[in-house]
mmCIF file of C-alpha atoms and ligand atoms in Angstrom:
data_model
loop_
_atom_site.group_PDB
_atom_site.id
_atom_site.type_symbol
_atom_site.label_atom_id
_atom_site.label_comp_id
_atom_site.label_asym_id
_atom_site.label_seq_id
_atom_site.Cartn_x
_atom_site.Cartn_y
_atom_site.Cartn_z
ATOM 1 C CA MET A 16 171.356 142.978 117.310
ATOM 2 C CA LYS A 17 173.177 139.654 116.958
ATOM 3 C CA ASP A 18 175.717 141.421 114.878
ATOM 4 C CA GLN A 19 176.187 144.117 117.522
ATOM 5 C CA ILE A 20 176.561 141.516 120.272
ATOM 6 C CA ASN A 21 179.232 139.785 118.216
ATOM 7 C CA LEU A 22 181.004 143.086 117.775
ATOM 8 C CA LEU A 23 180.958 143.663 121.522
ATOM 9 C CA VAL A 24 182.444 140.242 122.112
ATOM 10 C CA ARG A 25 185.145 140.869 119.551
ATOM 11 C CA LEU A 26 185.855 144.283 120.992
ATOM 12 C CA GLN A 27 186.314 142.739 124.408
ATOM 13 C CA GLU A 28 188.652 140.080 123.020
ATOM 14 C CA LYS A 29 190.648 142.688 121.164
ATOM 15 C CA ASP A 30 190.951 144.878 124.242
ATOM 16 C CA GLU A 31 192.205 141.965 126.280
ATOM 17 C CA ALA A 32 194.753 141.140 123.602
ATOM 18 C CA LEU A 33 195.822 144.784 123.503
ATOM 19 C CA ASP A 34 196.195 144.838 127.263
ATOM 20 C CA LEU A 35 198.397 141.787 127.145
ATOM 21 C CA LEU A 36 200.566 143.250 124.395
ATOM 22 C CA ARG A 37 200.976 146.516 126.287
ATOM 23 C CA LYS A 38 201.964 144.678 129.446
ATOM 24 C CA GLN A 39 204.420 142.571 127.479
ATOM 25 C CA LEU A 40 205.889 145.678 125.946
ATOM 26 C CA ALA A 41 206.245 147.370 129.317
ATOM 27 C CA ALA A 42 208.003 144.347 130.827
ATOM 28 C CA MET A 43 210.606 143.988 128.093
ATOM 29 C CA PRO A 44 212.916 146.902 128.925
ATOM 30 C CA GLN A 45 212.715 145.678 132.513
ATOM 31 C CA GLN A 46 214.491 142.475 131.505
ATOM 32 C CA ILE A 47 217.355 144.499 130.051
ATOM 33 C CA LYS A 48 217.523 146.633 133.173
ATOM 34 C CA GLU A 49 217.758 143.555 135.353
ATOM 35 C CA LEU A 50 220.689 142.255 133.351
ATOM 36 C CA GLU A 51 222.347 145.654 133.479
ATOM 37 C CA ARG A 52 221.931 145.662 137.245
ATOM 38 C CA LYS A 53 223.542 142.247 137.419
ATOM 39 C CA VAL A 54 226.511 143.429 135.356
ATOM 40 C CA ALA A 55 226.913 146.548 137.510
ATOM 41 C CA ASP A 56 226.738 144.431 140.644
ATOM 42 C CA MET A 57 229.386 142.028 139.370
ATOM 43 C CA LYS A 58 231.582 144.918 138.309
ATOM 44 C CA ALA A 59 231.377 146.483 141.766
ATOM 45 C CA LYS A 60 232.319 143.172 143.394
ATOM 46 C CA LEU A 61 235.190 142.776 140.970
ATOM 47 C CA GLU A 62 236.491 146.219 141.807
ATOM 48 C CA ALA A 63 236.277 145.494 145.531
ATOM 49 C CA GLU A 64 238.264 142.324 144.906
ATOM 50 C CA GLN A 65 240.862 144.254 142.914
ATOM 51 C CA GLU A 66 241.225 146.620 145.827
ATOM 52 C CA ARG A 67 241.749 143.736 148.243
ATOM 53 C CA LEU A 68 244.378 142.303 145.926
ATOM 54 C CA GLN A 69 246.178 145.606 145.769
ATOM 55 C CA LYS A 70 246.179 145.908 149.552
ATOM 56 C CA ALA A 71 247.490 142.371 149.927
ATOM 57 C CA ARG A 72 250.264 143.104 147.416
ATOM 58 C CA MET A 73 251.232 146.237 149.307
ATOM 59 C CA ALA A 74 251.336 144.361 152.603
ATOM 60 C CA GLN A 75 253.442 141.630 150.998
ATOM 61 C CA ARG A 76 255.921 144.239 149.754
ATOM 62 C CA GLU A 77 256.009 145.919 153.154
ATOM 63 C CA TYR A 78 256.988 142.682 154.863
ATOM 64 C CA GLU A 79 259.507 141.962 152.115
ATOM 65 C CA ALA A 80 261.161 145.294 152.876
ATOM 66 C CA GLU A 81 261.068 144.508 156.587
ATOM 67 C CA VAL A 82 262.815 141.194 155.992
ATOM 68 C CA GLU A 83 265.489 142.918 153.903
ATOM 69 C CA ASP A 84 265.986 145.451 156.677
ATOM 70 C CA ASN A 85 266.303 142.653 159.187
ATOM 71 C CA ILE A 86 268.886 140.873 157.064
ATOM 72 C CA ALA A 87 270.929 144.055 156.584
ATOM 73 C CA HIS A 88 270.738 144.772 160.269
ATOM 74 C CA VAL A 89 271.980 141.333 161.259
ATOM 75 C CA LYS A 90 274.799 141.571 158.740
ATOM 76 C CA LYS A 91 275.926 144.910 160.137
ATOM 77 C CA SER A 92 275.674 143.706 163.713
ATOM 78 C CA LYS A 93 277.757 140.642 162.940
ATOM 79 C CA VAL A 94 280.494 142.871 161.541
ATOM 80 C CA ARG A 95 280.308 145.051 164.643
ATOM 81 C CA LEU A 96 280.534 141.969 166.815
ATOM 82 C CA LEU A 97 284.113 141.404 165.599
ATOM 83 C CA SER A 98 285.322 144.731 166.948
ATOM 84 C CA ILE A 99 283.671 144.594 170.360
ATOM 85 C CA LYS A 100 285.961 144.084 173.315
ATOM 86 C CA SER A 101 283.629 144.230 176.305
ATOM 87 C CA ASN A 102 281.847 141.019 177.120
ATOM 88 C CA LYS A 103 278.737 142.839 178.305
ATOM 89 C CA GLU A 104 278.427 144.741 175.046
ATOM 90 C CA TYR A 105 279.130 141.550 173.158
ATOM 91 C CA GLN A 106 276.310 139.715 174.932
ATOM 92 C CA ALA A 107 273.967 142.617 174.371
ATOM 93 C CA LEU A 108 274.688 142.695 170.661
ATOM 94 C CA LEU A 109 274.297 138.912 170.429
ATOM 95 C CA LYS A 110 270.868 139.230 172.010
ATOM 96 C CA GLU A 111 269.950 142.001 169.609
ATOM 97 C CA ILE A 112 270.986 139.827 166.668
ATOM 98 C CA GLU A 113 268.874 137.004 168.046
ATOM 99 C CA ASP A 114 265.893 139.331 168.422
ATOM 100 C CA THR A 115 266.304 140.597 164.896
ATOM 101 C CA GLU A 116 266.520 137.041 163.572
ATOM 102 C CA ARG A 117 263.264 136.268 165.341
ATOM 103 C CA SER A 118 261.602 139.355 163.874
ATOM 104 C CA LYS A 119 262.886 138.357 160.470
ATOM 105 C CA ALA A 120 261.324 134.904 160.822
ATOM 106 C CA GLU A 121 258.022 136.461 161.857
ATOM 107 C CA ASN A 122 258.133 138.939 159.012
ATOM 108 C CA GLU A 123 258.883 136.144 156.573
ATOM 109 C CA ASP A 124 255.858 134.223 157.813
ATOM 110 C CA ARG A 125 253.648 137.259 157.307
ATOM 111 C CA MET A 126 255.132 137.913 153.898
ATOM 112 C CA LEU A 127 254.458 134.315 152.865
ATOM 113 C CA ALA A 128 250.907 134.517 154.173
ATOM 114 C CA TYR A 129 250.306 137.606 152.052
ATOM 115 C CA MET A 130 251.911 135.930 149.065
ATOM 116 C CA GLU A 131 249.418 133.108 149.377
ATOM 117 C CA GLU A 132 246.617 135.626 149.806
ATOM 118 C CA VAL A 133 247.738 137.437 146.644
ATOM 119 C CA GLU A 134 247.818 134.148 144.780
ATOM 120 C CA ARG A 135 244.340 133.223 145.968
ATOM 121 C CA LEU A 136 242.871 136.665 145.208
ATOM 122 C CA ASN A 137 244.486 136.636 141.798
ATOM 123 C CA GLN A 138 242.882 133.324 140.964
ATOM 124 C CA ASN A 139 239.552 134.493 142.286
ATOM 125 C CA LEU A 140 239.790 137.687 140.294
ATOM 126 C CA LYS A 141 240.489 135.829 137.077
ATOM 127 C CA GLU A 142 237.371 133.735 137.583
ATOM 128 C CA LYS A 143 235.273 136.780 138.359
ATOM 129 C CA GLU A 144 236.583 138.553 135.271
ATOM 130 C CA LYS A 145 235.634 135.557 133.171
ATOM 131 C CA ASP A 146 232.146 135.483 134.708
ATOM 132 C CA LEU A 147 231.690 139.167 134.090
ATOM 133 C CA SER A 148 232.696 138.880 130.471
ATOM 134 C CA THR A 149 230.263 135.973 130.004
ATOM 135 C CA VAL A 150 227.415 137.936 131.561
ATOM 136 C CA ARG A 151 228.329 140.955 129.428
ATOM 137 C CA GLN A 152 228.176 138.918 126.252
ATOM 138 C CA ASN A 153 224.917 137.458 127.441
ATOM 139 C CA LEU A 154 223.607 140.961 128.053
ATOM 140 C CA ASP A 155 224.569 142.086 124.574
ATOM 141 C CA SER A 156 222.859 139.220 122.820
ATOM 142 C CA LYS A 157 219.791 139.416 125.067
ATOM 143 C CA ARG A 158 219.550 143.148 124.506
ATOM 144 C CA LYS A 159 219.554 142.633 120.748
ATOM 145 C CA LYS A 160 216.964 139.889 121.028
ATOM 146 C CA ILE A 161 214.690 141.933 123.283
ATOM 147 C CA GLU A 162 215.029 144.977 121.077
ATOM 148 C CA SER A 163 213.883 143.028 118.059
ATOM 149 C CA GLU A 164 211.070 141.519 120.122
ATOM 150 C CA ILE A 165 210.008 145.001 121.155
ATOM 151 C CA THR A 166 209.779 145.998 117.506
ATOM 152 C CA GLU A 167 207.687 142.915 116.752
ATOM 153 C CA VAL A 168 205.312 143.507 119.634
ATOM 154 C CA GLN A 169 204.999 147.170 118.673
ATOM 155 C CA GLU A 170 204.002 146.165 115.166
ATOM 156 C CA GLU A 171 201.546 143.627 116.500
ATOM 157 C CA LEU A 172 200.159 146.256 118.832
ATOM 158 C CA SER A 173 199.583 148.806 116.114
ATOM 159 C CA ARG A 174 197.916 146.135 113.954
ATOM 160 C CA ALA A 175 195.641 145.196 116.850
ATOM 161 C CA GLU A 176 194.868 148.845 117.519
ATOM 162 C CA LYS A 177 193.741 149.309 113.923
ATOM 163 C CA GLU A 178 191.553 146.219 114.129
ATOM 164 C CA ARG A 179 190.067 147.454 117.358
ATOM 165 C CA GLU A 180 189.296 150.773 115.738
ATOM 166 C CA LYS A 181 187.479 148.992 112.928
ATOM 167 C CA ILE A 182 185.359 147.003 115.366
ATOM 168 C CA ALA A 183 184.612 150.093 117.435
ATOM 169 C CA LYS A 184 183.504 151.970 114.330
ATOM 170 C CA ALA A 185 181.095 149.203 113.351
ATOM 171 C CA LEU A 186 179.553 149.293 116.809
ATOM 172 C CA ARG A 187 176.656 151.642 117.457
ATOM 173 C CA PRO A 188 178.003 154.733 119.239
ATOM 174 C CA GLU A 189 175.735 154.396 122.261
ATOM 175 C CA LEU A 190 176.848 150.778 122.719
ATOM 176 C CA LEU A 191 180.466 151.750 122.404
ATOM 177 C CA GLY A 192 179.958 154.460 125.011
ATOM 178 C CA ARG A 193 178.280 152.007 127.323
ATOM 179 C CA TYR A 194 181.045 149.486 126.736
ATOM 180 C CA GLU A 195 183.742 151.992 127.674
ATOM 181 C CA GLN A 196 181.794 152.986 130.757
ATOM 182 C CA ILE A 197 181.371 149.424 132.013
ATOM 183 C CA LYS A 198 184.959 148.581 131.147
ATOM 184 C CA ALA A 199 186.244 151.531 133.134
ATOM 185 C CA ARG A 200 184.402 150.583 136.275
ATOM 186 C CA SER A 201 184.628 146.771 135.983
ATOM 187 C CA GLY A 202 188.326 146.103 135.939
ATOM 188 C CA GLY A 203 188.678 146.222 132.164
ATOM 189 C CA ILE A 204 186.099 143.509 131.465
ATOM 190 C CA ALA A 205 182.829 144.830 130.012
ATOM 191 C CA VAL A 206 181.574 141.707 128.267
ATOM 192 C CA ALA A 207 181.142 138.339 129.919
ATOM 193 C CA CYS A 208 180.037 135.074 128.448
ATOM 194 C CA VAL A 209 177.395 133.017 130.203
ATOM 195 C CA GLU A 210 177.808 129.302 130.468
ATOM 196 C CA ASN A 211 175.437 126.981 132.321
ATOM 197 C CA ALA A 212 173.447 130.020 133.382
ATOM 198 C CA THR A 213 176.447 131.506 135.174
ATOM 199 C CA CYS A 214 178.101 134.838 134.426
ATOM 200 C CA SER A 215 181.793 134.121 133.743
ATOM 201 C CA ALA A 216 182.866 137.475 135.183
ATOM 202 C CA CYS A 217 181.105 137.515 138.551
ATOM 203 C CA HIS A 218 180.273 133.790 138.762
ATOM 204 C CA LEU A 219 176.696 134.431 139.814
ATOM 205 C CA ASN A 220 173.616 132.847 138.335
ATOM 206 C CA ILE A 221 171.537 134.428 135.615
ATOM 207 C CA PRO A 222 167.753 134.156 136.266
ATOM 208 C CA PRO A 223 166.138 131.389 134.135
ATOM 209 C CA GLN A 224 163.905 133.765 132.188
ATOM 210 C CA MET A 225 166.840 135.942 131.227
ATOM 211 C CA TYR A 226 168.928 132.892 130.436
ATOM 212 C CA ASN A 227 166.273 131.679 128.010
ATOM 213 C CA GLU A 228 166.180 135.007 126.256
ATOM 214 C CA LEU A 229 169.936 135.196 126.216
ATOM 215 C CA GLN A 230 170.126 131.892 124.374
ATOM 216 C CA LYS A 231 168.065 133.309 121.552
ATOM 217 C CA GLY A 232 170.796 135.873 121.143
ATOM 218 C CA ASP A 233 168.621 138.580 119.657
ATOM 219 C CA SER A 234 168.480 141.057 122.507
ATOM 220 C CA LEU A 235 171.150 142.791 124.490
ATOM 221 C CA LYS A 236 171.354 141.696 128.127
ATOM 222 C CA PHE A 237 173.235 142.791 131.200
ATOM 223 C CA CYS A 238 174.250 140.636 134.113
ATOM 224 C CA PRO A 239 171.852 141.544 136.960
ATOM 225 C CA HIS A 240 174.733 141.257 139.427
ATOM 226 C CA CYS A 241 177.825 142.812 137.882
ATOM 227 C CA GLU A 242 175.971 144.758 135.162
ATOM 228 C CA ARG A 243 178.314 143.714 132.399
ATOM 229 C CA PHE A 244 177.148 142.910 128.891
ATOM 230 C CA ILE A 245 176.485 139.198 128.734
ATOM 231 C CA TYR A 246 176.205 136.743 125.874
ATOM 232 C CA TRP A 247 175.535 133.051 125.658
ATOM 233 C CA LYS A 248 178.561 130.862 125.065
ATOM 234 C CA ALA A 249 177.076 129.110 122.026
ATOM 235 C CA ASN A 250 176.646 132.475 120.341
ATOM 236 C CA SER A 251 180.316 133.256 120.491
ATOM 237 C CA ALA A 252 181.086 130.315 118.220
ATOM 238 C CA SER A 253 178.897 131.687 115.456
ATOM 239 C CA LYS A 254 180.774 134.909 114.962
HETATM 240 ZN ZN1 ZN B 12 178.036 139.105 136.180
#
């Protein structure tokens, strides 16, 4: 019986290790996905920034064209001014030239503002491009690392599965069946060690009589509270 109890303990340990490995394995592709999301997010922001830059460039060019128009207009008007005889017309044209000069100044201000905006966006874009390329490189190396880790964990998992199979085979079939049953209904833990007369799974006390018998380690016991297999701590060291 001692031997069977030891097997149960080992089976429980192996199952916990397997659980951990499976969880690890499931979490690994998630890490890659997170990085991919980050790259996609940065790329989208970069593209939005590129669009803003393009719009600012277009606006800058528009105001440049306006200024050129204004200059041409003033030039033409000044030529016309020479041939005007009527004072009233002359004054009117002078005022128009003045107005156009004012528009030109305003348009120049706007053009300069957009030039500065283009400069700023350009700088910003360069930094973002650099960041993106860094994160991309990071993604590539992390992906490779995680992929090799996945292979390692898979190998470890299949080794552990084989070991588990061996333990399960050595266990009496009815005990194995019972183990699976308890495990299924007790949150994956079917075997609990008892220390200081307390079940480590449910943290309740084991009756003294049972505790005494448990310490002998020659009969199979169940926790009277959580109904898991129990074993005495000192016994686990002797496996
Ligand atoms: Zn218990």
